[in-house]
Each structure stands twice: as C-alpha cells, then as structure tokens.
Amino acid sequence: MIIKHSDKIASPQLIKDSFEQLGYICSDDIAMAVYLACQLQKPILIEGPPGVGKTELAKKTAQYLGAELIRMQCYEGLDEAKALYEWKYGKQLLYTQLLKDQLGDVMRGAKGLDESVGRLHQFGDIFYSEEFLEPRPLLQALREEDGAILLIDEIDKSDQEFEAFLLELLSDYQVTIPEIGTIKATSKPIVMLTSNNTRELGDALKRRCLHLYIPFPDPKLEQQIIAVQVPELGDELRNDLVNFVSELRNLALKKVPAVSETIDWARALLLLNVHSLDHDWIKTTLNLLLKFQDDIEAVEPELHQLIQKMRR
Amino acid sequence: MQKVLGDFIHALRHDGLPVSPSETLDALNAARLIGLKDPILLKSALGKTLAKSLPHQAQFSMLFDQFFALQKPQAAPHEQNEDADSPLTPAADSVMQPQVDSNAADASALQSPLAQQLMSDDQIALQMAISGAASEAGASQMQIFTQKPMVTMRIMQSLGDSQLNKELMELAKDDHNLELVTQLRNKQDALRQQVRDFVEQQYLLFSKEKGTQLREDALQKIKLSNIDHSQYQLMLRLVKKAAKQLASLHSRRRKVSKRGLLDVRKTIAANAAYDGFLFHTKWKSTRVERPKVMVLCDVSGSVSRTARFLLLFLYSLQDVLPKVRSFVFASELAEVTDDFAKQDLESAITGIMNSRANMPTDYGRALQDFQELAMEDIDNKTTIIMLGDARNNNGDGKSQVWQQVYQRSQRVLWLNPEGRFSWDSGDSIMSEYSPYCSRVEHCSSLRDLTRILGSLLKHSK
C-alpha cells in the first residue's frame, strides 16, 4: 500500500494538512508519527488520556489512505481464537455428517485398517484447509490485498500472554497457524495500538513500536478542533468554552474532561441556543463535562472563580 | 550522521534510557528520512523511535536539547554574521569588505596552523578539530568534575595553543600587527570558551550517570541505620526503584493456567453447542493468591531507621502486595495501616516515627497487644514479618504468643538488623523467638531488603 500512496505520505506537513481537510486537527507530533509509521513500516503505540482522539486517528488514517480499517477491541481473556483465526467447528461437523456416505464409498473394498487409513490419507487434510478457517481481525489484516489499517484498541486491557503473541505479528507481519503453516502479509498493514495505561506494557512490545503520546491539546489547537467539529458555534462562545475547559483540567478531578467532552458540550450549547456562557448555563450543563458526582460537587462552588479566569 | 546519532544514543543510555540496537536502527532510518536540518522535526522523529514512555519522553527531550546545543556553536556564528550583514546598507558593506580582505592577506602570513584556522573563521573545521582533540584527551572518560580543567587544557594543547601563543608573542613585538594581535587574542579567548563549553557538555553527558551509579552501588550495600539526611532522598528513590523492579517482576502471570487437570464440568458446558463432541478442552486453572502480609516493626531507637525503609519498601509494593497491615511498637503496639491510607508515604512514616519512637522496648507487652488486635485475622494465607532486634530490656518475652502466631499463620519472617554474632548477647532474646519463625534473616541493607521481599513474593506462588 506504500507504493500506491507514496504521494500521500510525502511529508509530515502534507499529512497534517490533509487530515485537517478530513476534519481531524492534529499536532505536528501526530503527523510525524503517522509519517514515520508509513515510511518505516512500523507499528505505532498511541498513549494518552481517554478522549483525545486515539481511535479517531486510526479511522482518519484509513480514510485518508483509502484502506480498510480493521479494528480489534482488546479485553481481558482475549485469546488467539478470537483475535487470529478459528476453525469452523460447525461446518466441519456438518460436512463429516454429509460426507458419511461418500466416505463409505471410498472405504468400500479396503482390507484392514491400514488400507483404510491409507486411502483416507490420499485426500489430504480436507477438514483443516482454508475453507474451514474463520479469519479473525489479525488474519484479515494480513490477507488484505491492498494493505489495511489494523487498529488494536486498548491493548493494555488484554493479558500479558496476548501481548507476547502479538510480537511475531508486529515485527515480521506474519503469524503461524499450526495446521497450515506461516502466513505472511500480502501487503504490510499499518498497525496502530492504543493504550490507556491501565498497566505497564512490556518492553518487547514497546521496542517494536514507535511511541506517540497524545496529550490534551493546548487551547489554540482545541479551538481549531471545535471550529471544525462544530462550525456553527460563534467565535466568542468557542473561545470561552475552550478556556473554561482548560481551566477545569487544572483542577484536581477524578476524571478531567477530554476533547470529546468539549465537543459534546459545544454541540449541546448550540442545541440549547446559548449565545454566551454564564453561571447558570454552565451549572446546568456541567454534567456533560464531568462524569462523577464528586467532581461536579467539587467544581460547583468554584464556578464564579473559574468564569472569571475564563474571561481573562 | 551515524556518528552524531551514535554519540547521542550513547548519552541517552548513560542517562538511563533503555535504547536497544533495533531502536537505534529505527532512529537512524527516521533521521535519514527527516534529515538533520530541522531540529524540531528531528527531535519529534527521534522521540517517536527512542523514548517509549512519558517519563522517558521528558528525559529524552531534556537530553536532546542539551546534546544538540553543543552543535549550535558551529551554526551560531554564521547566523550571527548573516544577521549582522543583512540590515547593513550597501555602503557599510563595502566598508566591511576591504577589512576582511586585509585580514585575509595578513592571515596568509601567519605561521601556526591554529592561527590560520582561527582567521579563516571556518567554524565547522574548528568544531571537528575540537571533537577530535577531545576524544584524544579522553573527554568521554571524565568521572569527576575536577578533571574538567585538565581536559580543557589538553584539548587546547593538541589544537596547537602553545604555537599560537608563541607566534602571538612574536607578532606583538611589531606595532604594525597590533590590530591583528588583538583580533587573534579575542578569537583565542572565544575558542577557549568554546572548548570549555564543549568539555562541560561532555562531562554532563558522560559522567553524571557514572557518578550516581557509583553512589547507588555503594548505598545498596550500606547499613540502613547509617544513612544520614543528605543521602535520604537518594535512598528514597532507590527504594522506590527496587520496589518497582520487584513489582514488575511479580505482577506478571497471575494465572498458572492450562496445566494440570482437565476441568470436566467446564469442558462439557463449553462443548454443549457441538452436540457433545469435545472440541474445546477446559483446564483447571489455579489463581495465584497475593499474600496477606502483616508487618510488625520495632521503632525504638536502634531499629527505627531500618523500620522506616522496610515500611517504605512494603508500601511501594502496593501493586503486588495490596493487603498489607502494619503495626509499630516500642512498648505499646498500635496499628498504623490507616495512617498510610490517609497521607502520602513519607509524611506518614515521619509522623509515626516522631510520635512513637524513642520509648523503651517491651516485646512482651507488644505481642500481647498484637494478640488482642489481630490474632483472629491471621489465617493460613497470612505472612507475618517482624522487624526487630529482640532486645527486650530483660523483660518477659511472652514467646508463647509468638508460638501461637506461628501456628496460625502461613509463614513467619523475623528480620533482625543486627549481625548474627550479636544475637543473644546482652539483653537480646532472639533464641526465645527463633524456634517459632519460618526464617530468621539478618537484614541491614537495601540489598538484604530486596532479596528478602523478593523471596517472599516468589514463595507466594
């Protein structure tokens, strides 16, 4: 897929500009990571607080490069069968039942066990062939003719064992299926792994990936993001809104509002036809930004002060 | 480029960033793509390939700035010249021109190579010469700061400073050359400053870690009771580091699965969909139980310092040892688990030590208190750790309580900060307790602590 799109990934700046046209405002760092991932054919490990657009980055990359996005959500207990491939047991069973008579024909006239088994061997591994293989996201990504964007979401939620299993895929873009053999990627996919840091990832995994940390955007960048996502919002309101959120992020809260929450809030204010942020409006819509009652209770008495800071 | 990057990665490793050879290759490839012209782009690209976590990113960013500031002296004079030139009017420029020419004419008459180099203003060649001389002078082997002036001098020498001085002396005899001499002297001073900066950078990059490493190694072995305030902060960091190492070692593999017995019930349930054919096998898995730990610390004078570090260590292991209950005693015993829950580690420990330490020890009393407080909660999954020197001021040791503790619990560890030879000497009644301990260990340094707690975690599997 690299050759097909070599003009699209000519420089980090180009990627940044093109993403902007697609409605994804990104920092130079992010563009650089995507550029390097494409050019060096390395997976990217994306870390950052929830809601800063980690998953969105993969979606936009897929959209931009015109490749298919294959997403795999990780969770505790995820294993090879769900991630890589599975045999279609039902189909195998059904076929053995249907083919019973045929088998009888084949076996007819065979003398002794040895000969019967010998005849069966002539047919090869019928029931363990590609037709009975149910490809799961990882295998799909490897088989995609034009290459794909493989998004391995929240890798930190999976088990240690699964992380180790991913190593072969990430470094050589191949997987091994005992019954069939090693399957190599037809066209190397671009792999993006996201992590919320619920646990420390292994060094071996980190070593194989480029590392990208997406922090909360600075107010200027966030204003751009809001401007693109909610274009109908007035300039002044947008300014106030972004300032208010960035003030909130300075407080010690259980969960600080992320970009996605800012966007939700902006949409809500638009819907409510609010023209300027005042104390009452903020108070009534605070639950869009803060997701814990404790946080809301902590912020409410500070509102006047926060609004003053916001206006400054 | 390879050399510069190689040096940089070397410096990163010295600062404690784990950079593997494959990452080095990635960085090289990235640098090749980006080029070395734009430092901001380069920094971002190298950061992606070399620093793989947030703290590492910060460290990387700092080192990058430090390291490549070193390259700036090459570029800066050129920029300055250009900057200075551009606002000048053409007239002023033409005044400048002949001056430069006359300089060049004079310069050709100069004898020593260094003087020629200085006059030709070729910063890149000069920088190259400095780097070359520096490696000869052993700049990267510096360990202590007193070596800096010597290395600086050696570099100046090998650049040909003495020849330059000699020539300057001779030139100074002639009044016509006055202007040239002052110019050369200025340049010489600038060069000296440049070399000094260079050496400073090299020292920062290459020696810092060696110094701390030496100190850290020494601190590992030193007796905990001998650590004074100046080393306390460093020690805190070391304890946390050791705890993190242990935690990451033992946080893996919580399940020992897929070994041992077939779980018939689960297997049948899982295969009900396949008409009873047993496609999926389910195995009985055992979960590793995290040990419940109760720790008793003697905080009377002699033991209190070791106790401080033991508590610090245990609570830094929160990830793998979530169920720690702690008790401290001198004469009376009290539970301090809540103190740790409420405040941060260090202030909690300091508070405990201030309020309870410096009282005469009474093990009998303390054990009785422990019996009332916690005996009921001890079960066969509990590990008891006692830290104390068993110096009971000739009182009744109440070892029968300790026997009961031993019988109820899974394991009893007694850590004694005194060496084995002084056990049972004076008022120490170690031998009264030691029959009722799974292990008795001498524990006085951080290394001992790491070893003992490591084995505690290992045995819990």
mmCIF file of N, CA and C in Angstrom, chain B residues 80-161:
data_model
loop_
_atom_site.group_PDB
_atom_site.id
_atom_site.type_symbol
_atom_site.label_atom_id
_atom_site.label_comp_id
_atom_site.label_asym_id
_atom_site.label_seq_id
_atom_site.Cartn_x
_atom_site.Cartn_y
_atom_site.Cartn_z
ATOM 1 N N GLN B 80 24.878 34.649 13.034
ATOM 2 C CA GLN B 80 25.104 35.996 13.524
ATOM 3 C C GLN B 80 25.668 36.876 12.414
ATOM 4 N N ASN B 81 26.631 36.296 11.703
ATOM 5 C CA ASN B 81 27.208 37.065 10.617
ATOM 6 C C ASN B 81 26.157 37.464 9.599
ATOM 7 N N GLU B 82 25.343 36.474 9.266
ATOM 8 C CA GLU B 82 24.325 36.762 8.263
ATOM 9 C C GLU B 82 23.341 37.802 8.767
ATOM 10 N N ASP B 83 22.968 37.584 10.073
ATOM 11 C CA ASP B 83 22.031 38.545 10.641
ATOM 12 C C ASP B 83 22.630 39.945 10.640
ATOM 13 N N ALA B 84 23.888 39.982 10.987
ATOM 14 C CA ALA B 84 24.533 41.290 11.074
ATOM 15 C C ALA B 84 24.665 41.925 9.690
ATOM 16 N N ASP B 85 24.916 41.062 8.710
ATOM 17 C CA ASP B 85 25.090 41.590 7.361
ATOM 18 C C ASP B 85 23.809 42.167 6.781
ATOM 19 N N SER B 86 22.755 41.451 6.973
ATOM 20 C CA SER B 86 21.544 41.800 6.235
ATOM 21 C C SER B 86 21.045 43.228 6.485
ATOM 22 N N PRO B 87 21.029 43.691 7.753
ATOM 23 C CA PRO B 87 20.488 45.038 7.904
ATOM 24 C C PRO B 87 21.452 46.133 7.423
ATOM 25 N N LEU B 88 22.674 45.760 7.163
ATOM 26 C CA LEU B 88 23.644 46.791 6.757
ATOM 27 C C LEU B 88 23.308 47.371 5.389
ATOM 28 N N THR B 89 23.587 48.642 5.257
ATOM 29 C CA THR B 89 23.420 49.275 3.947
ATOM 30 C C THR B 89 24.576 48.840 3.049
ATOM 31 N N PRO B 90 24.389 48.927 1.740
ATOM 32 C CA PRO B 90 25.461 48.537 0.834
ATOM 33 C C PRO B 90 26.758 49.296 1.122
ATOM 34 N N ALA B 91 26.629 50.559 1.480
ATOM 35 C CA ALA B 91 27.817 51.365 1.756
ATOM 36 C C ALA B 91 28.618 50.761 2.897
ATOM 37 N N ALA B 92 27.898 50.457 3.963
ATOM 38 C CA ALA B 92 28.575 49.888 5.127
ATOM 39 C C ALA B 92 29.218 48.563 4.745
ATOM 40 N N ASP B 93 28.504 47.849 3.895
ATOM 41 C CA ASP B 93 29.012 46.552 3.458
ATOM 42 C C ASP B 93 30.354 46.725 2.749
ATOM 43 N N SER B 94 30.416 47.738 1.874
ATOM 44 C CA SER B 94 31.658 47.937 1.119
ATOM 45 C C SER B 94 32.799 48.364 2.036
ATOM 46 N N VAL B 95 32.436 49.008 3.148
ATOM 47 C CA VAL B 95 33.485 49.349 4.107
ATOM 48 C C VAL B 95 34.015 48.072 4.739
ATOM 49 N N MET B 96 33.074 47.176 5.033
ATOM 50 C CA MET B 96 33.452 45.909 5.646
ATOM 51 C C MET B 96 34.389 45.113 4.747
ATOM 52 N N GLN B 97 34.070 45.144 3.486
ATOM 53 C CA GLN B 97 34.725 44.235 2.555
ATOM 54 C C GLN B 97 36.250 44.309 2.579
ATOM 55 N N PRO B 98 36.830 45.515 2.377
ATOM 56 C CA PRO B 98 38.283 45.590 2.339
ATOM 57 C C PRO B 98 38.923 45.103 3.633
ATOM 58 N N GLN B 99 38.213 45.387 4.737
ATOM 59 C CA GLN B 99 38.753 44.957 6.009
ATOM 60 C C GLN B 99 38.966 43.445 6.018
ATOM 61 N N VAL B 100 37.955 42.753 5.571
ATOM 62 C CA VAL B 100 38.035 41.296 5.537
ATOM 63 C C VAL B 100 39.204 40.876 4.662
ATOM 64 N N ASP B 101 39.307 41.589 3.515
ATOM 65 C CA ASP B 101 40.386 41.254 2.592
ATOM 66 C C ASP B 101 41.758 41.420 3.232
ATOM 67 N N SER B 102 41.903 42.560 3.924
ATOM 68 C CA SER B 102 43.207 42.812 4.537
ATOM 69 C C SER B 102 43.509 41.743 5.572
ATOM 70 N N ASN B 103 42.444 41.337 6.287
ATOM 71 C CA ASN B 103 42.622 40.268 7.254
ATOM 72 C C ASN B 103 43.160 39.020 6.582
ATOM 73 N N ALA B 104 42.526 38.722 5.461
ATOM 74 C CA ALA B 104 42.902 37.504 4.758
ATOM 75 C C ALA B 104 44.364 37.581 4.333
ATOM 76 N N ALA B 105 44.747 38.775 3.876
ATOM 77 C CA ALA B 105 46.140 38.943 3.441
ATOM 78 C C ALA B 105 47.090 38.712 4.604
ATOM 79 N N ASP B 106 46.701 39.291 5.765
ATOM 80 C CA ASP B 106 47.544 39.113 6.937
ATOM 81 C C ASP B 106 47.582 37.660 7.363
ATOM 82 N N ALA B 107 46.416 37.063 7.276
ATOM 83 C CA ALA B 107 46.298 35.706 7.776
ATOM 84 C C ALA B 107 47.230 34.757 7.031
ATOM 85 N N SER B 108 47.398 35.037 5.738
ATOM 86 C CA SER B 108 48.246 34.133 4.971
ATOM 87 C C SER B 108 49.684 34.180 5.474
ATOM 88 N N ALA B 109 50.017 35.319 6.115
ATOM 89 C CA ALA B 109 51.382 35.433 6.629
ATOM 90 C C ALA B 109 51.568 34.671 7.931
ATOM 91 N N LEU B 110 50.423 34.279 8.537
ATOM 92 C CA LEU B 110 50.533 33.617 9.842
ATOM 93 C C LEU B 110 51.153 32.241 9.704
ATOM 94 N N GLN B 111 51.883 31.863 10.742
ATOM 95 C CA GLN B 111 52.636 30.617 10.679
ATOM 96 C C GLN B 111 51.865 29.423 11.251
ATOM 97 N N SER B 112 51.399 29.576 12.525
ATOM 98 C CA SER B 112 50.858 28.395 13.201
ATOM 99 C C SER B 112 49.497 27.999 12.601
ATOM 100 N N PRO B 113 49.259 26.703 12.526
ATOM 101 C CA PRO B 113 48.012 26.235 11.899
ATOM 102 C C PRO B 113 46.771 26.722 12.639
ATOM 103 N N LEU B 114 46.874 26.791 13.961
ATOM 104 C CA LEU B 114 45.696 27.214 14.721
ATOM 105 C C LEU B 114 45.327 28.655 14.381
ATOM 106 N N ALA B 115 46.360 29.497 14.277
ATOM 107 C CA ALA B 115 46.097 30.891 13.954
ATOM 108 C C ALA B 115 45.420 31.009 12.595
ATOM 109 N N GLN B 116 45.899 30.205 11.639
ATOM 110 C CA GLN B 116 45.284 30.231 10.300
ATOM 111 C C GLN B 116 43.821 29.811 10.366
ATOM 112 N N GLN B 117 43.624 28.756 11.153
ATOM 113 C CA GLN B 117 42.250 28.253 11.278
ATOM 114 C C GLN B 117 41.341 29.314 11.885
ATOM 115 N N LEU B 118 41.869 29.970 12.917
ATOM 116 C CA LEU B 118 41.061 30.963 13.597
ATOM 117 C C LEU B 118 40.713 32.103 12.664
ATOM 118 N N MET B 119 41.718 32.545 11.865
ATOM 119 C CA MET B 119 41.468 33.681 10.995
ATOM 120 C C MET B 119 40.539 33.315 9.835
ATOM 121 N N SER B 120 40.628 32.078 9.415
ATOM 122 C CA SER B 120 39.786 31.709 8.278
ATOM 123 C C SER B 120 38.327 31.570 8.703
ATOM 124 N N ASP B 121 38.088 31.566 10.034
ATOM 125 C CA ASP B 121 36.724 31.577 10.535
ATOM 126 C C ASP B 121 35.923 30.351 10.120
ATOM 127 N N ASP B 122 36.613 29.252 9.879
ATOM 128 C CA ASP B 122 35.901 28.050 9.447
ATOM 129 C C ASP B 122 35.424 27.281 10.682
ATOM 130 N N GLN B 123 34.223 27.625 11.129
ATOM 131 C CA GLN B 123 33.736 27.067 12.393
ATOM 132 C C GLN B 123 33.588 25.543 12.339
ATOM 133 N N ILE B 124 33.163 25.048 11.196
ATOM 134 C CA ILE B 124 32.919 23.601 11.114
ATOM 135 C C ILE B 124 34.224 22.841 11.289
ATOM 136 N N ALA B 125 35.273 23.330 10.583
ATOM 137 C CA ALA B 125 36.563 22.668 10.712
ATOM 138 C C ALA B 125 37.052 22.758 12.142
ATOM 139 N N LEU B 126 36.814 23.909 12.759
ATOM 140 C CA LEU B 126 37.260 24.116 14.131
ATOM 141 C C LEU B 126 36.559 23.146 15.075
ATOM 142 N N GLN B 127 35.255 23.045 14.893
ATOM 143 C CA GLN B 127 34.465 22.139 15.738
ATOM 144 C C GLN B 127 34.945 20.703 15.580
ATOM 145 N N MET B 128 35.223 20.335 14.323
ATOM 146 C CA MET B 128 35.741 18.998 14.059
ATOM 147 C C MET B 128 37.033 18.785 14.819
ATOM 148 N N ALA B 129 37.896 19.809 14.752
ATOM 149 C CA ALA B 129 39.185 19.699 15.411
ATOM 150 C C ALA B 129 39.004 19.531 16.914
ATOM 151 N N ILE B 130 38.047 20.285 17.468
ATOM 152 C CA ILE B 130 37.805 20.184 18.914
ATOM 153 C C ILE B 130 37.333 18.774 19.268
ATOM 154 N N SER B 131 36.366 18.270 18.487
ATOM 155 C CA SER B 131 35.852 16.931 18.777
ATOM 156 C C SER B 131 36.969 15.907 18.719
ATOM 157 N N GLY B 132 37.809 16.041 17.678
ATOM 158 C CA GLY B 132 38.923 15.101 17.534
ATOM 159 C C GLY B 132 39.849 15.164 18.727
ATOM 160 N N ALA B 133 40.210 16.383 19.083
ATOM 161 C CA ALA B 133 41.133 16.566 20.204
ATOM 162 C C ALA B 133 40.507 16.068 21.498
ATOM 163 N N ALA B 134 39.193 16.260 21.611
ATOM 164 C CA ALA B 134 38.512 15.873 22.847
ATOM 165 C C ALA B 134 38.570 14.371 23.052
ATOM 166 N N SER B 135 38.379 13.630 21.962
ATOM 167 C CA SER B 135 38.388 12.184 22.152
ATOM 168 C C SER B 135 39.798 11.708 22.498
ATOM 169 N N GLU B 136 40.814 12.411 21.965
ATOM 170 C CA GLU B 136 42.184 12.068 22.342
ATOM 171 C C GLU B 136 42.443 12.391 23.804
ATOM 172 N N ALA B 137 41.878 13.512 24.241
ATOM 173 C CA ALA B 137 42.118 13.937 25.617
ATOM 174 C C ALA B 137 41.277 13.143 26.616
ATOM 175 N N GLY B 138 40.432 12.261 26.096
ATOM 176 C CA GLY B 138 39.648 11.405 26.988
ATOM 177 C C GLY B 138 38.486 12.124 27.635
ATOM 178 N N ALA B 139 37.827 13.005 26.852
ATOM 179 C CA ALA B 139 36.736 13.782 27.431
ATOM 180 C C ALA B 139 35.579 12.895 27.864
ATOM 181 N N SER B 140 35.371 11.806 27.129
ATOM 182 C CA SER B 140 34.208 10.983 27.470
ATOM 183 C C SER B 140 34.486 10.054 28.640
ATOM 184 N N GLN B 141 35.751 10.045 29.110
ATOM 185 C CA GLN B 141 36.036 9.185 30.259
ATOM 186 C C GLN B 141 36.041 9.944 31.584
ATOM 187 N N MET B 142 35.708 11.233 31.528
ATOM 188 C CA MET B 142 35.710 12.018 32.755
ATOM 189 C C MET B 142 34.737 11.438 33.759
ATOM 190 N N GLN B 143 35.153 11.399 35.029
ATOM 191 C CA GLN B 143 34.255 10.885 36.048
ATOM 192 C C GLN B 143 33.914 11.925 37.092
ATOM 193 N N ILE B 144 34.874 12.737 37.449
ATOM 194 C CA ILE B 144 34.611 13.740 38.474
ATOM 195 C C ILE B 144 34.936 15.116 37.925
ATOM 196 N N PHE B 145 34.288 16.127 38.516
ATOM 197 C CA PHE B 145 34.338 17.449 37.899
ATOM 198 C C PHE B 145 35.719 18.073 37.930
ATOM 199 N N THR B 146 36.580 17.595 38.862
ATOM 200 C CA THR B 146 37.917 18.190 38.921
ATOM 201 C C THR B 146 38.730 17.883 37.679
ATOM 202 N N GLN B 147 38.276 16.941 36.891
ATOM 203 C CA GLN B 147 39.014 16.597 35.679
ATOM 204 C C GLN B 147 38.774 17.596 34.550
ATOM 205 N N LYS B 148 37.759 18.425 34.720
ATOM 206 C CA LYS B 148 37.373 19.302 33.609
ATOM 207 C C LYS B 148 38.489 20.241 33.140
ATOM 208 N N PRO B 149 39.111 21.008 34.061
ATOM 209 C CA PRO B 149 40.135 21.957 33.586
ATOM 210 C C PRO B 149 41.281 21.255 32.862
ATOM 211 N N MET B 150 41.636 20.057 33.393
ATOM 212 C CA MET B 150 42.751 19.354 32.777
ATOM 213 C C MET B 150 42.414 18.951 31.347
ATOM 214 N N VAL B 151 41.227 18.433 31.166
ATOM 215 C CA VAL B 151 40.830 18.019 29.827
ATOM 216 C C VAL B 151 40.770 19.226 28.897
ATOM 217 N N THR B 152 40.244 20.330 29.414
ATOM 218 C CA THR B 152 40.180 21.548 28.615
ATOM 219 C C THR B 152 41.573 21.948 28.140
ATOM 220 N N MET B 153 42.514 21.894 29.101
ATOM 221 C CA MET B 153 43.875 22.290 28.760
ATOM 222 C C MET B 153 44.447 21.352 27.691
ATOM 223 N N ARG B 154 44.221 20.058 27.877
ATOM 224 C CA ARG B 154 44.768 19.095 26.915
ATOM 225 C C ARG B 154 44.222 19.349 25.509
ATOM 226 N N ILE B 155 42.956 19.669 25.442
ATOM 227 C CA ILE B 155 42.365 19.916 24.121
ATOM 228 C C ILE B 155 43.001 21.143 23.488
ATOM 229 N N MET B 156 43.131 22.205 24.276
ATOM 230 C CA MET B 156 43.754 23.419 23.762
ATOM 231 C C MET B 156 45.164 23.118 23.269
ATOM 232 N N GLN B 157 45.889 22.323 24.051
ATOM 233 C CA GLN B 157 47.251 21.968 23.670
ATOM 234 C C GLN B 157 47.285 21.269 22.321
ATOM 235 N N SER B 158 46.426 20.269 22.203
ATOM 236 C CA SER B 158 46.520 19.485 20.969
ATOM 237 C C SER B 158 45.971 20.267 19.782
ATOM 238 N N LEU B 159 45.231 21.325 20.039
ATOM 239 C CA LEU B 159 44.801 22.181 18.932
ATOM 240 C C LEU B 159 45.946 23.075 18.459
ATOM 241 N N GLY B 160 46.994 23.176 19.271
ATOM 242 C CA GLY B 160 48.138 23.998 18.881
ATOM 243 C C GLY B 160 48.140 25.355 19.555
ATOM 244 N N ASP B 161 47.673 25.368 20.778
ATOM 245 C CA ASP B 161 47.568 26.628 21.502
ATOM 246 C C ASP B 161 48.946 27.223 21.805
#
